[in-house]
Short mmCIF file of C-alpha atoms in Angstrom, two decimals:
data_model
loop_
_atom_site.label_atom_id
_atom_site.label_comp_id
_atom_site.label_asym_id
_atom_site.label_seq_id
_atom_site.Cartn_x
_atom_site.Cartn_y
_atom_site.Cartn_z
CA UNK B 1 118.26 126.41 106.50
CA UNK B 2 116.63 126.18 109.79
CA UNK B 3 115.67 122.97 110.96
CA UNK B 4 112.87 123.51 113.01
CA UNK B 5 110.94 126.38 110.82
CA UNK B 6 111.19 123.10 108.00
CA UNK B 7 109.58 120.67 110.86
CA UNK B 8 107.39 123.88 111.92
CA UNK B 9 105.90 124.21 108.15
CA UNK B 10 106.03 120.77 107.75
CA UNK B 11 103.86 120.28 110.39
CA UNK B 12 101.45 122.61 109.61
CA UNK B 13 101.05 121.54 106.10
CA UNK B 14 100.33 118.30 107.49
CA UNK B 15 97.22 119.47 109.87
CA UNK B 16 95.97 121.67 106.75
CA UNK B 17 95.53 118.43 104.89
CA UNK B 18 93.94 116.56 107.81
CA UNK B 19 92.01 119.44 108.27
CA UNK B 20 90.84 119.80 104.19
CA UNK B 21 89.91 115.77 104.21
CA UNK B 22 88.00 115.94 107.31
CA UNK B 23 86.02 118.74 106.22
CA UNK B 24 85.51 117.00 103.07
CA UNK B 25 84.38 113.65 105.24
CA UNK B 26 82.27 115.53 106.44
CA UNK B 27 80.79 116.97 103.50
CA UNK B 28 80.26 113.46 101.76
CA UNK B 29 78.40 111.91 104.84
CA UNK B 30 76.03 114.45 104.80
CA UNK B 31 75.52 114.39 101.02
CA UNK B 32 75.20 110.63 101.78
CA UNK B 33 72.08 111.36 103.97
CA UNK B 34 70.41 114.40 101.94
CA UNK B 35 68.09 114.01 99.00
CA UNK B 36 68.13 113.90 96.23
CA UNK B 37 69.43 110.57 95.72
CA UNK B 38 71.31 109.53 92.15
CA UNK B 39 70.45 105.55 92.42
CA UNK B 40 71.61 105.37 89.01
CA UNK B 41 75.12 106.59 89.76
CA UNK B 42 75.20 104.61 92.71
CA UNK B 43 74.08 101.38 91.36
CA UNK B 44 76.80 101.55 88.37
CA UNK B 45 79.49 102.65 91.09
CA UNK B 46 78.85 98.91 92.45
CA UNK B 47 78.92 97.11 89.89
CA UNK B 48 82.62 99.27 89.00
CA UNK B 49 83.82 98.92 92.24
CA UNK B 50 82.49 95.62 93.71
CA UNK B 51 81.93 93.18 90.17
CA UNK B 52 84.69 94.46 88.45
CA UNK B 53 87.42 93.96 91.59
CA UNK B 54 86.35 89.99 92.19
CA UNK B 55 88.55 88.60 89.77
CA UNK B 56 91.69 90.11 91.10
CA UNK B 57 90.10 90.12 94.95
CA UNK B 58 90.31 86.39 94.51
CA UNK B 59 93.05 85.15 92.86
CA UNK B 60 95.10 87.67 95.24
CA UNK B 61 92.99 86.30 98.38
CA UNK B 62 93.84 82.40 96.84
CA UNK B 63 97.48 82.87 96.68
CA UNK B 64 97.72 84.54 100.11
CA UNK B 65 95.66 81.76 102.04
CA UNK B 66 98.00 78.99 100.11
CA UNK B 67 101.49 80.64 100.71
CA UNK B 68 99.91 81.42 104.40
CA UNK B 69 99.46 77.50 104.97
CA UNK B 70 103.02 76.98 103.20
CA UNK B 71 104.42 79.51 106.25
CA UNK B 72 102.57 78.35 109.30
CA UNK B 73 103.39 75.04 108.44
CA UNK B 74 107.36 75.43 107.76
CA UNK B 75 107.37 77.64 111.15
CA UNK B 76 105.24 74.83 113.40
CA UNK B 77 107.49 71.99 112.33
CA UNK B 78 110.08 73.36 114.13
CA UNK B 79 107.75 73.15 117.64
CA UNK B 80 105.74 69.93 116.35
CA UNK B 81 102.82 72.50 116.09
CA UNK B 82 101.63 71.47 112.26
CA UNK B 83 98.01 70.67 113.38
CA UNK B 84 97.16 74.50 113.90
CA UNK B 85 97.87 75.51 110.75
CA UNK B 86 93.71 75.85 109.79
CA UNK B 87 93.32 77.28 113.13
CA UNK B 88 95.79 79.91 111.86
CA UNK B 89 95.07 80.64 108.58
CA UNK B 90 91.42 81.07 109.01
CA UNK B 91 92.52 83.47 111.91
CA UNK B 92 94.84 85.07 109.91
CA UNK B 93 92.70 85.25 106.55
CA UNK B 94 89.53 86.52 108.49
CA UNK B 95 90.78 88.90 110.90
CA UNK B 96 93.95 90.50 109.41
CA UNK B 97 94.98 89.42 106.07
CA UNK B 98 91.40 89.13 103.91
CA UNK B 99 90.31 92.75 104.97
CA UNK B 100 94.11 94.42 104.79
CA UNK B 101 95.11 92.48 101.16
CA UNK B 102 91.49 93.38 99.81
CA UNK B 103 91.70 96.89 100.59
CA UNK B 104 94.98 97.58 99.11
CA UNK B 105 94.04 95.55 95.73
CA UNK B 106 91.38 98.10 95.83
CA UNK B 107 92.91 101.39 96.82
CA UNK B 108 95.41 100.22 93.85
CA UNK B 109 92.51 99.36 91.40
CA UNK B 110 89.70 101.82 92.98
CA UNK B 111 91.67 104.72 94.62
CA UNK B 112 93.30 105.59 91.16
CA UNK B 113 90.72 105.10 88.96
CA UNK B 114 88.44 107.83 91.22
CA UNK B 115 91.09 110.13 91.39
CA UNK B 116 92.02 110.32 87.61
CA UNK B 117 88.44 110.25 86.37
CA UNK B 118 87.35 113.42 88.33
CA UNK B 119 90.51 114.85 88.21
CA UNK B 120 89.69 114.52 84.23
CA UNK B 121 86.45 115.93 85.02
CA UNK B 122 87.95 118.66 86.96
CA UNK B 123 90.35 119.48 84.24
CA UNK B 124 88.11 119.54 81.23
CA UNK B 125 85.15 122.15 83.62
CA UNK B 126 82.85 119.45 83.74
CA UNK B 127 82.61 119.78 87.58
CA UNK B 128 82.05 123.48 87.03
CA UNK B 129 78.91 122.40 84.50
CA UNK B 130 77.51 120.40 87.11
CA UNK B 131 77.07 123.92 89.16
CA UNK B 132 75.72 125.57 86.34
CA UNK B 133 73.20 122.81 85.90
CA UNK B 134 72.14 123.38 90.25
CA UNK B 135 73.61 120.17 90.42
CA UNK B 136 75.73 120.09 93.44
CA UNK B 137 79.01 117.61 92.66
CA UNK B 138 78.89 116.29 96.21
CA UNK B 139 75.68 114.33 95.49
CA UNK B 140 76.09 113.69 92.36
CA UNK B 141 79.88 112.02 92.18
CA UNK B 142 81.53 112.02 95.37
CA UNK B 143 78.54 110.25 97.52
CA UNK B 144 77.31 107.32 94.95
CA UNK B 145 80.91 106.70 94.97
CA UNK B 146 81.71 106.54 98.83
CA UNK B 147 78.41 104.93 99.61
CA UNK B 148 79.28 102.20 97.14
CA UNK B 149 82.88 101.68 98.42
CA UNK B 150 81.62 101.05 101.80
CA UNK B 151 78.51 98.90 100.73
CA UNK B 152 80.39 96.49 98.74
CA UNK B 153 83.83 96.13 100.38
CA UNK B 154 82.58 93.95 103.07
CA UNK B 155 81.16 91.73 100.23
CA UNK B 156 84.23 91.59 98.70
CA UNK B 157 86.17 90.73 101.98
CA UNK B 158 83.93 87.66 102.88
CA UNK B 159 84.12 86.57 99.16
CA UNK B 160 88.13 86.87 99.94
CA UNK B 161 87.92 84.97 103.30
CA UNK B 162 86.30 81.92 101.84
CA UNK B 163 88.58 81.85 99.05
CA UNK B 164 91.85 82.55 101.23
CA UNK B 165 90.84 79.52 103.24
CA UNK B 166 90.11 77.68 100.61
CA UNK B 167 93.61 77.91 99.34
CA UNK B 168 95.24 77.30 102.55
CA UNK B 169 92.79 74.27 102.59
CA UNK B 170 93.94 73.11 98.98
CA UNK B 171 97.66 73.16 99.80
CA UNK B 172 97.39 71.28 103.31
CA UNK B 173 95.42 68.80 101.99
CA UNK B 174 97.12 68.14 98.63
CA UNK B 175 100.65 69.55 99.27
CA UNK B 176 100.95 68.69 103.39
CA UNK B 177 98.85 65.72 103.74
CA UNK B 178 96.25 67.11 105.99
CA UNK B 179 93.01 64.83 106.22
CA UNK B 180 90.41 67.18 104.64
CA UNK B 181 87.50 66.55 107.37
CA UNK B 182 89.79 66.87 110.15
CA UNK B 183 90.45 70.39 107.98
CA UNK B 184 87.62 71.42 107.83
CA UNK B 185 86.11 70.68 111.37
CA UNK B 186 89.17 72.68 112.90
CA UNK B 187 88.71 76.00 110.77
CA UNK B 188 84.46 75.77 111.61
CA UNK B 189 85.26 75.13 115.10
CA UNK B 190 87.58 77.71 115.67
CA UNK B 191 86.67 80.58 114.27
CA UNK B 192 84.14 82.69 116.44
CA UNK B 193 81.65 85.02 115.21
CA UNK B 194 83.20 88.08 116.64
CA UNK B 195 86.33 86.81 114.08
CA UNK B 196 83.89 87.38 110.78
CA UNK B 197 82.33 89.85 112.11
CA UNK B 198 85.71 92.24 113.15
CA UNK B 199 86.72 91.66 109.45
CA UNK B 200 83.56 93.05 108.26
CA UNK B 201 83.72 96.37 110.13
CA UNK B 202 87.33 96.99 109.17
CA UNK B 203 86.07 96.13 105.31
CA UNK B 204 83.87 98.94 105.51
CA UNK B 205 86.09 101.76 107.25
CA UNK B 206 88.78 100.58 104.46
CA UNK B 207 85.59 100.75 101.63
CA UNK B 208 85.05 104.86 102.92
CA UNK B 209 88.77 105.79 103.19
CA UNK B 210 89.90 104.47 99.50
CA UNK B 211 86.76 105.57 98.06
CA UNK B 212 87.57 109.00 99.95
CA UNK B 213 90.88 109.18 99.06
CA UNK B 214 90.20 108.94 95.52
CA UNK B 215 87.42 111.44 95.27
CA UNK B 216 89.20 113.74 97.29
CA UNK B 217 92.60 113.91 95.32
CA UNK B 218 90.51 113.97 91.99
CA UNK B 219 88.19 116.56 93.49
CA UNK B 220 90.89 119.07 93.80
CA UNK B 221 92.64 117.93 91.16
CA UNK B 222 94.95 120.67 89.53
CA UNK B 223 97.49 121.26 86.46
CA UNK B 224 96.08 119.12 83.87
CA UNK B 225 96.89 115.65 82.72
CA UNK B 226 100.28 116.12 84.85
CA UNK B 227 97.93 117.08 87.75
CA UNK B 228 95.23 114.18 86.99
CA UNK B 229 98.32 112.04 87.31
CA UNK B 230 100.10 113.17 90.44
CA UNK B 231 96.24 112.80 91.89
CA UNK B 232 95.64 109.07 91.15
CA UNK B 233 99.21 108.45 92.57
CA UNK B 234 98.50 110.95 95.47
CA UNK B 235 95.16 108.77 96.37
CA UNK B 236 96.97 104.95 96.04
CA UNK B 237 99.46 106.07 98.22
CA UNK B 238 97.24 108.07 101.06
CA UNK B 239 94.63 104.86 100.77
CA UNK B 240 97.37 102.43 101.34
CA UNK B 241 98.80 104.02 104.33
CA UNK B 242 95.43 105.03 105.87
CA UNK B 243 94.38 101.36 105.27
CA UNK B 244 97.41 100.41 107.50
CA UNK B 245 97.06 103.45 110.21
CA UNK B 246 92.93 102.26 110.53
CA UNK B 247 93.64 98.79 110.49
CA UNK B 248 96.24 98.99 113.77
CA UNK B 249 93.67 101.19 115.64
CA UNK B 250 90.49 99.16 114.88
CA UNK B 251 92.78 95.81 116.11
CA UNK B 252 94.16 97.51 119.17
CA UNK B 253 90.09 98.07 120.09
CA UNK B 254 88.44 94.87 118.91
CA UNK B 255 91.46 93.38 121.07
#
């Protein structure tokens, strides 16, 4: 019943956690960087994590860039501002929106999918087999998996920026009457390369903290198909609102 002992062990429980996933950070980096190397693993962690998430990457990435140009314009009527609408939404898609929107498809798609299939592998001993085989688990699941995550992400986020301006380019030209040239030479001249490249770096940070999340909830794992569960949820939600956390710290230092 006393307040502050719950806020005291509250607390603590907190640090323990940041404590457990920086220590297991730092244990995937360094398997990461150590041989041997499981290219196989690695190249069919790309292909699950990068191929397989285009189709909903874009169509969310389409849909955001058109209801973005649907906003920007309703708001800049008001001030006779309607002509920076593609200055906007290619801001807006490249810096903030195609990154952020990309990552949480992901940590929805990704995040869960890592967490329940080695929490599965955790529950049935295979990760225990692995170290009975001299295999170490670190090498051989958690870094193809990471490396992948922050290897393709940044694909996936430019692939996600062209198509989010695209739609903001679709609806202002056939919904808004925009001239299309005038369009397009206001998005290519207004965008910097520091803007692309800003988007890229916080694509990759978001790439190593879902894939993270997920291995790390599935690595640990416990209680059986309840506790394979509780760990893909665990890893959405921790992604998601690490996502958010890094993406306010990375803007307050590119800014």
């Amino acid at each position: 019943m006393n307040p502050f002992r719950a806020i005291g062990a509250g607390l603590l429980a907190l640090l323990r956690s940041a404590g457990a996933v920086a220590l297991f950070a730092g244990h995937a980096l360094a398997a990461m960087v150590r041989p041997p190397y499981f290219g196989g693993q690695l190249l069919q962690q790309l292909i699950k994590i990068g191929f397989l998430s285009l189709p909903v990457v874009g169509l969310t990435a389409l849909f955001t860039g058109a209801a973005l140009a649907l906003n920007i314009y309703t708001g800049g009527s008001r001030f006779n501002a309607e002509s920076f609408v593609p200055n906007i939404v290619a801001m807006g898609i490249v810096r903030e929106l195609g990154p952020v929107i990309a990552a949480l498809m992901l940590a929805g798609r990704v995040s869960s999918g890592i967490a329940a299939e080695i929490g599965a592998m955790r529950a049935t001993e295979q990760i225990d087999a692995l170290h009975t085989l001299a295999t170490d688990p670190m090498r051989y699941l958690i870094a193809p998996r990471v490396l992948a995550g922050v290897l393709v992400l940044p694909i996936l986020v430019a692939t996600a920026d062209i198509i989010g301006i695209y739609g903001g380019y679709l609806v202002s030209v056939h919904s808004l009457d925009f001239n299309p040239t005038i369009y397009v030479r206001n998005t290519w001249d207004f965008l910097e390369t520091w803007d692309i490249i800003s988007g890229l770096i916080k694509a990759a940070v978001f790439g190593f903290i879902l894939t993270l999340m997920g291995c790390y909830h599935g690595y640990y794992a416990q209680g059986g198909a309840q506790g394979v569960g509780r760990a893909a949820t665990n890893a959405v939600v921790a992604a998601a609102v690490l996502i958010f956390a890094a993406n306010y710290l990375l803007t307050s230092l590119f800014v």
